[in-house]
Amino acid sequence: MSLRHGRPYLAIPGPSVMPDRVLQAMHQAAPNIYSGPLVDMVDGMVPDLKAVARTAHNVAIYIANGHGAWEAAVSNALARGDKVLVLATGRFGHGWGEIATRLGVAVEVLEFGKRSAVDLAQVEDRLRADSGHEIKAVLTVHVDTSTGVRNDVAGIRAAIDATGHPALYMVDCIASLGCDRFEMDAWGVDVMVTGSQKGLMTPPGLGFVFFNDKAEAVQAQSDLVSNYWDWAPRAHPQEFYQYFGGTAPTHHLFGLRTALDMIVKEEGIEGVWARHARLAEAIWAALEVWGDGGPLELNVADRAVRSHAVTALRLQAPNATALRDWVSENVGVTLGIGLGMAPSGDPAWHGFFRIGHMGHVNAHMVLGMLGTIEAGLVALNIPHGTGALAAAAKVVAQA
Ligand SMILES: *Cc1c(COP(=O)(O)O)cnc(C)c1O
């Protein structure tokens, strides 16, 4: 018998669960794109986007997913033949580097493996060795969605500064903005990219590039940027259409407006961060208890460098796939596939999965999701420790 007929729950690390209010805001007739409420609404959204990113500087909005935002950032901030240093802690750092390579940028990767954060001392050593300042930018990912590693963004800035190196500092916050604490200006980030479909609780399709004045000044030397990707008119539009390089993504904007109301005006960004932190702790508490009595293992051992929005897990092949299939078929929860841990087609691929807990997620959803994983472990006879749900409930019950 299947118990899945009810409201489905997509617990993957993006796209995330969308609030009904966001969906309802999108359900309206096409607006005038030349004047009236839409134009006023977008002018008013820019300060809220900057508030979420904790920056007083600039934002360019693209009709694109995260890959588009990656390309936008590289093509504005770099020139052909420039060299960048990518700090990789999973699949996504490499992905950004591949985009840069195709644009004609020389990419050097500092690899930190799949289970640990960027080692600040290695960053410092590498930049110190670059006495000719050949490296024009340091690219990293705040939260790597494939591994669940959360990097110390402020610490990397301190490592760069310790060497006096002038490289731009560019950070991918696609899986962390609106989930994990992020302070663009205070942490010294020059360029930050994100997308609409994770912490921002809006359908995939909007990409954002935030950039400060240092990055803006560098853009003058870029020979990579094309008319469409140029961030300047989008950040400083003279006419409304320049925000988007053409027709506005009208309905995405209606949805995003509501999401920003929820994040900035209702819960507050500090509240959003605190909720994600507590829910992540509840999830880890359960996972650690299960893991004590069986093969389940958190990919990142150190809590201090775990994302509050996505958790990557190891569960001896083929158990991870069996568990994902079981919960999807029997209880209406979709868990995330493993990413970047083993090639698809390799039997080992079936030993990894991920839980998304980003955006519009609250305690009852998390406790429900954990309960369904426990049911799956029982149904599939996968050994596991007992008391996991009680451990999670205890975290939720804390004042
Ligand atoms: C999701 C994600 C991306 C890619 O975003 P798309 O919208 O799928 O192009 C890039 N980086 C990180 C950290 C992500 O989580």
PDB file of C-alpha atoms in Angstrom, residues 255-361:
ATOM      1  CA  GLY A 255       6.752  35.711  -7.048  1.00  0.00           C
ATOM      2  CA  LEU A 256      10.056  37.132  -5.900  1.00  0.00           C
ATOM      3  CA  ARG A 257       8.372  40.240  -4.506  1.00  0.00           C
ATOM      4  CA  THR A 258       6.284  38.059  -2.223  1.00  0.00           C
ATOM      5  CA  ALA A 259       9.277  35.922  -1.250  1.00  0.00           C
ATOM      6  CA  LEU A 260      11.232  39.054  -0.327  1.00  0.00           C
ATOM      7  CA  ASP A 261       8.300  40.278   1.758  1.00  0.00           C
ATOM      8  CA  MET A 262       8.428  37.013   3.670  1.00  0.00           C
ATOM      9  CA  ILE A 263      12.216  37.065   4.113  1.00  0.00           C
ATOM     10  CA  VAL A 264      12.974  40.733   4.684  1.00  0.00           C
ATOM     11  CA  LYS A 265       9.771  42.219   6.073  1.00  0.00           C
ATOM     12  CA  GLU A 266       8.090  39.370   7.960  1.00  0.00           C
ATOM     13  CA  GLU A 267      10.590  36.878   9.347  1.00  0.00           C
ATOM     14  CA  GLY A 268      13.685  39.078   8.956  1.00  0.00           C
ATOM     15  CA  ILE A 269      16.956  37.797   7.542  1.00  0.00           C
ATOM     16  CA  GLU A 270      18.377  37.071  11.003  1.00  0.00           C
ATOM     17  CA  GLY A 271      15.283  34.979  11.743  1.00  0.00           C
ATOM     18  CA  VAL A 272      15.656  33.142   8.447  1.00  0.00           C
ATOM     19  CA  TRP A 273      19.284  32.285   9.274  1.00  0.00           C
ATOM     20  CA  ALA A 274      18.410  31.193  12.809  1.00  0.00           C
ATOM     21  CA  ARG A 275      15.589  28.948  11.557  1.00  0.00           C
ATOM     22  CA  HIS A 276      17.843  27.248   9.024  1.00  0.00           C
ATOM     23  CA  ALA A 277      20.527  26.752  11.674  1.00  0.00           C
ATOM     24  CA  ARG A 278      18.144  25.156  14.179  1.00  0.00           C
ATOM     25  CA  LEU A 279      16.453  22.936  11.593  1.00  0.00           C
ATOM     26  CA  ALA A 280      19.849  21.798  10.332  1.00  0.00           C
ATOM     27  CA  GLU A 281      20.822  20.886  13.897  1.00  0.00           C
ATOM     28  CA  ALA A 282      17.647  18.832  14.270  1.00  0.00           C
ATOM     29  CA  ILE A 283      18.402  16.998  11.022  1.00  0.00           C
ATOM     30  CA  TRP A 284      22.021  16.329  12.023  1.00  0.00           C
ATOM     31  CA  ALA A 285      20.911  15.075  15.436  1.00  0.00           C
ATOM     32  CA  ALA A 286      18.714  12.444  13.798  1.00  0.00           C
ATOM     33  CA  LEU A 287      21.290  11.489  11.181  1.00  0.00           C
ATOM     34  CA  GLU A 288      24.030  11.084  13.755  1.00  0.00           C
ATOM     35  CA  VAL A 289      21.872   8.753  15.862  1.00  0.00           C
ATOM     36  CA  TRP A 290      20.931   6.614  12.860  1.00  0.00           C
ATOM     37  CA  GLY A 291      24.580   6.543  11.812  1.00  0.00           C
ATOM     38  CA  ASP A 292      25.700   5.249  15.198  1.00  0.00           C
ATOM     39  CA  GLY A 293      23.929   1.959  14.559  1.00  0.00           C
ATOM     40  CA  GLY A 294      24.461   1.434  10.837  1.00  0.00           C
ATOM     41  CA  PRO A 295      26.043   2.514   7.575  1.00  0.00           C
ATOM     42  CA  LEU A 296      24.480   5.987   7.276  1.00  0.00           C
ATOM     43  CA  GLU A 297      27.158   8.681   7.420  1.00  0.00           C
ATOM     44  CA  LEU A 298      27.154  12.458   7.100  1.00  0.00           C
ATOM     45  CA  ASN A 299      29.542  13.470   4.331  1.00  0.00           C
ATOM     46  CA  VAL A 300      30.943  16.337   6.417  1.00  0.00           C
ATOM     47  CA  ALA A 301      32.082  15.250   9.866  1.00  0.00           C
ATOM     48  CA  ASP A 302      32.741  18.710  11.305  1.00  0.00           C
ATOM     49  CA  ARG A 303      29.523  20.523  12.208  1.00  0.00           C
ATOM     50  CA  ALA A 304      31.303  23.869  11.962  1.00  0.00           C
ATOM     51  CA  VAL A 305      31.673  23.547   8.201  1.00  0.00           C
ATOM     52  CA  ARG A 306      28.297  22.017   7.370  1.00  0.00           C
ATOM     53  CA  SER A 307      25.726  23.875   5.321  1.00  0.00           C
ATOM     54  CA  HIS A 308      22.460  24.771   7.029  1.00  0.00           C
ATOM     55  CA  ALA A 309      20.605  24.261   3.755  1.00  0.00           C
ATOM     56  CA  VAL A 310      21.770  20.959   2.290  1.00  0.00           C
ATOM     57  CA  THR A 311      23.120  17.778   3.847  1.00  0.00           C
ATOM     58  CA  ALA A 312      25.044  15.203   1.813  1.00  0.00           C
ATOM     59  CA  LEU A 313      24.936  11.599   2.983  1.00  0.00           C
ATOM     60  CA  ARG A 314      26.619   8.275   2.377  1.00  0.00           C
ATOM     61  CA  LEU A 315      24.623   5.074   2.652  1.00  0.00           C
ATOM     62  CA  GLN A 316      26.470   2.076   1.180  1.00  0.00           C
ATOM     63  CA  ALA A 317      25.338   1.312  -2.375  1.00  0.00           C
ATOM     64  CA  PRO A 318      22.686   0.436  -3.328  1.00  0.00           C
ATOM     65  CA  ASN A 319      20.992   1.596  -0.126  1.00  0.00           C
ATOM     66  CA  ALA A 320      20.863   5.316  -0.895  1.00  0.00           C
ATOM     67  CA  THR A 321      18.965   4.810  -4.135  1.00  0.00           C
ATOM     68  CA  ALA A 322      16.739   2.202  -2.490  1.00  0.00           C
ATOM     69  CA  LEU A 323      15.878   4.659   0.272  1.00  0.00           C
ATOM     70  CA  ARG A 324      15.163   7.518  -2.142  1.00  0.00           C
ATOM     71  CA  ASP A 325      12.960   5.232  -4.225  1.00  0.00           C
ATOM     72  CA  TRP A 326      11.157   3.919  -1.162  1.00  0.00           C
ATOM     73  CA  VAL A 327      10.263   7.335   0.258  1.00  0.00           C
ATOM     74  CA  SER A 328       9.253   8.698  -3.097  1.00  0.00           C
ATOM     75  CA  GLU A 329       6.969   5.756  -3.854  1.00  0.00           C
ATOM     76  CA  ASN A 330       5.544   5.195  -0.415  1.00  0.00           C
ATOM     77  CA  VAL A 331       5.383   8.480   1.463  1.00  0.00           C
ATOM     78  CA  GLY A 332       5.452  11.296  -1.090  1.00  0.00           C
ATOM     79  CA  VAL A 333       8.871  12.727  -0.170  1.00  0.00           C
ATOM     80  CA  THR A 334      11.545  13.254  -2.820  1.00  0.00           C
ATOM     81  CA  LEU A 335      15.125  13.180  -1.538  1.00  0.00           C
ATOM     82  CA  GLY A 336      18.064  14.463  -3.586  1.00  0.00           C
ATOM     83  CA  ILE A 337      20.410  12.294  -5.597  1.00  0.00           C
ATOM     84  CA  GLY A 338      24.106  12.285  -4.767  1.00  0.00           C
ATOM     85  CA  LEU A 339      26.093  14.664  -6.941  1.00  0.00           C
ATOM     86  CA  GLY A 340      29.741  14.497  -7.903  1.00  0.00           C
ATOM     87  CA  MET A 341      30.553  11.617  -5.562  1.00  0.00           C
ATOM     88  CA  ALA A 342      30.678   8.769  -8.076  1.00  0.00           C
ATOM     89  CA  PRO A 343      30.094   8.655 -11.837  1.00  0.00           C
ATOM     90  CA  SER A 344      26.512   7.804 -12.784  1.00  0.00           C
ATOM     91  CA  GLY A 345      26.618   4.262 -14.148  1.00  0.00           C
ATOM     92  CA  ASP A 346      29.124   3.258 -11.454  1.00  0.00           C
ATOM     93  CA  PRO A 347      27.385   1.017  -8.870  1.00  0.00           C
ATOM     94  CA  ALA A 348      28.922   3.240  -6.164  1.00  0.00           C
ATOM     95  CA  TRP A 349      26.628   6.059  -7.383  1.00  0.00           C
ATOM     96  CA  HIS A 350      23.796   4.367  -5.482  1.00  0.00           C
ATOM     97  CA  GLY A 351      25.550   4.990  -2.168  1.00  0.00           C
ATOM     98  CA  PHE A 352      24.959   8.749  -1.961  1.00  0.00           C
ATOM     99  CA  PHE A 353      21.983  11.024  -1.436  1.00  0.00           C
ATOM    100  CA  ARG A 354      21.239  14.536  -0.221  1.00  0.00           C
ATOM    101  CA  ILE A 355      18.565  16.269   1.793  1.00  0.00           C
ATOM    102  CA  GLY A 356      17.555  19.807   0.852  1.00  0.00           C
ATOM    103  CA  HIS A 357      16.368  21.934   3.766  1.00  0.00           C
ATOM    104  CA  MET A 358      16.494  25.377   2.237  1.00  0.00           C
ATOM    105  CA  GLY A 359      13.973  28.154   1.980  1.00  0.00           C
ATOM    106  CA  HIS A 360      10.335  27.558   2.848  1.00  0.00           C
ATOM    107  CA  VAL A 361      10.918  24.789   5.379  1.00  0.00           C
TER     108      VAL A 361
END
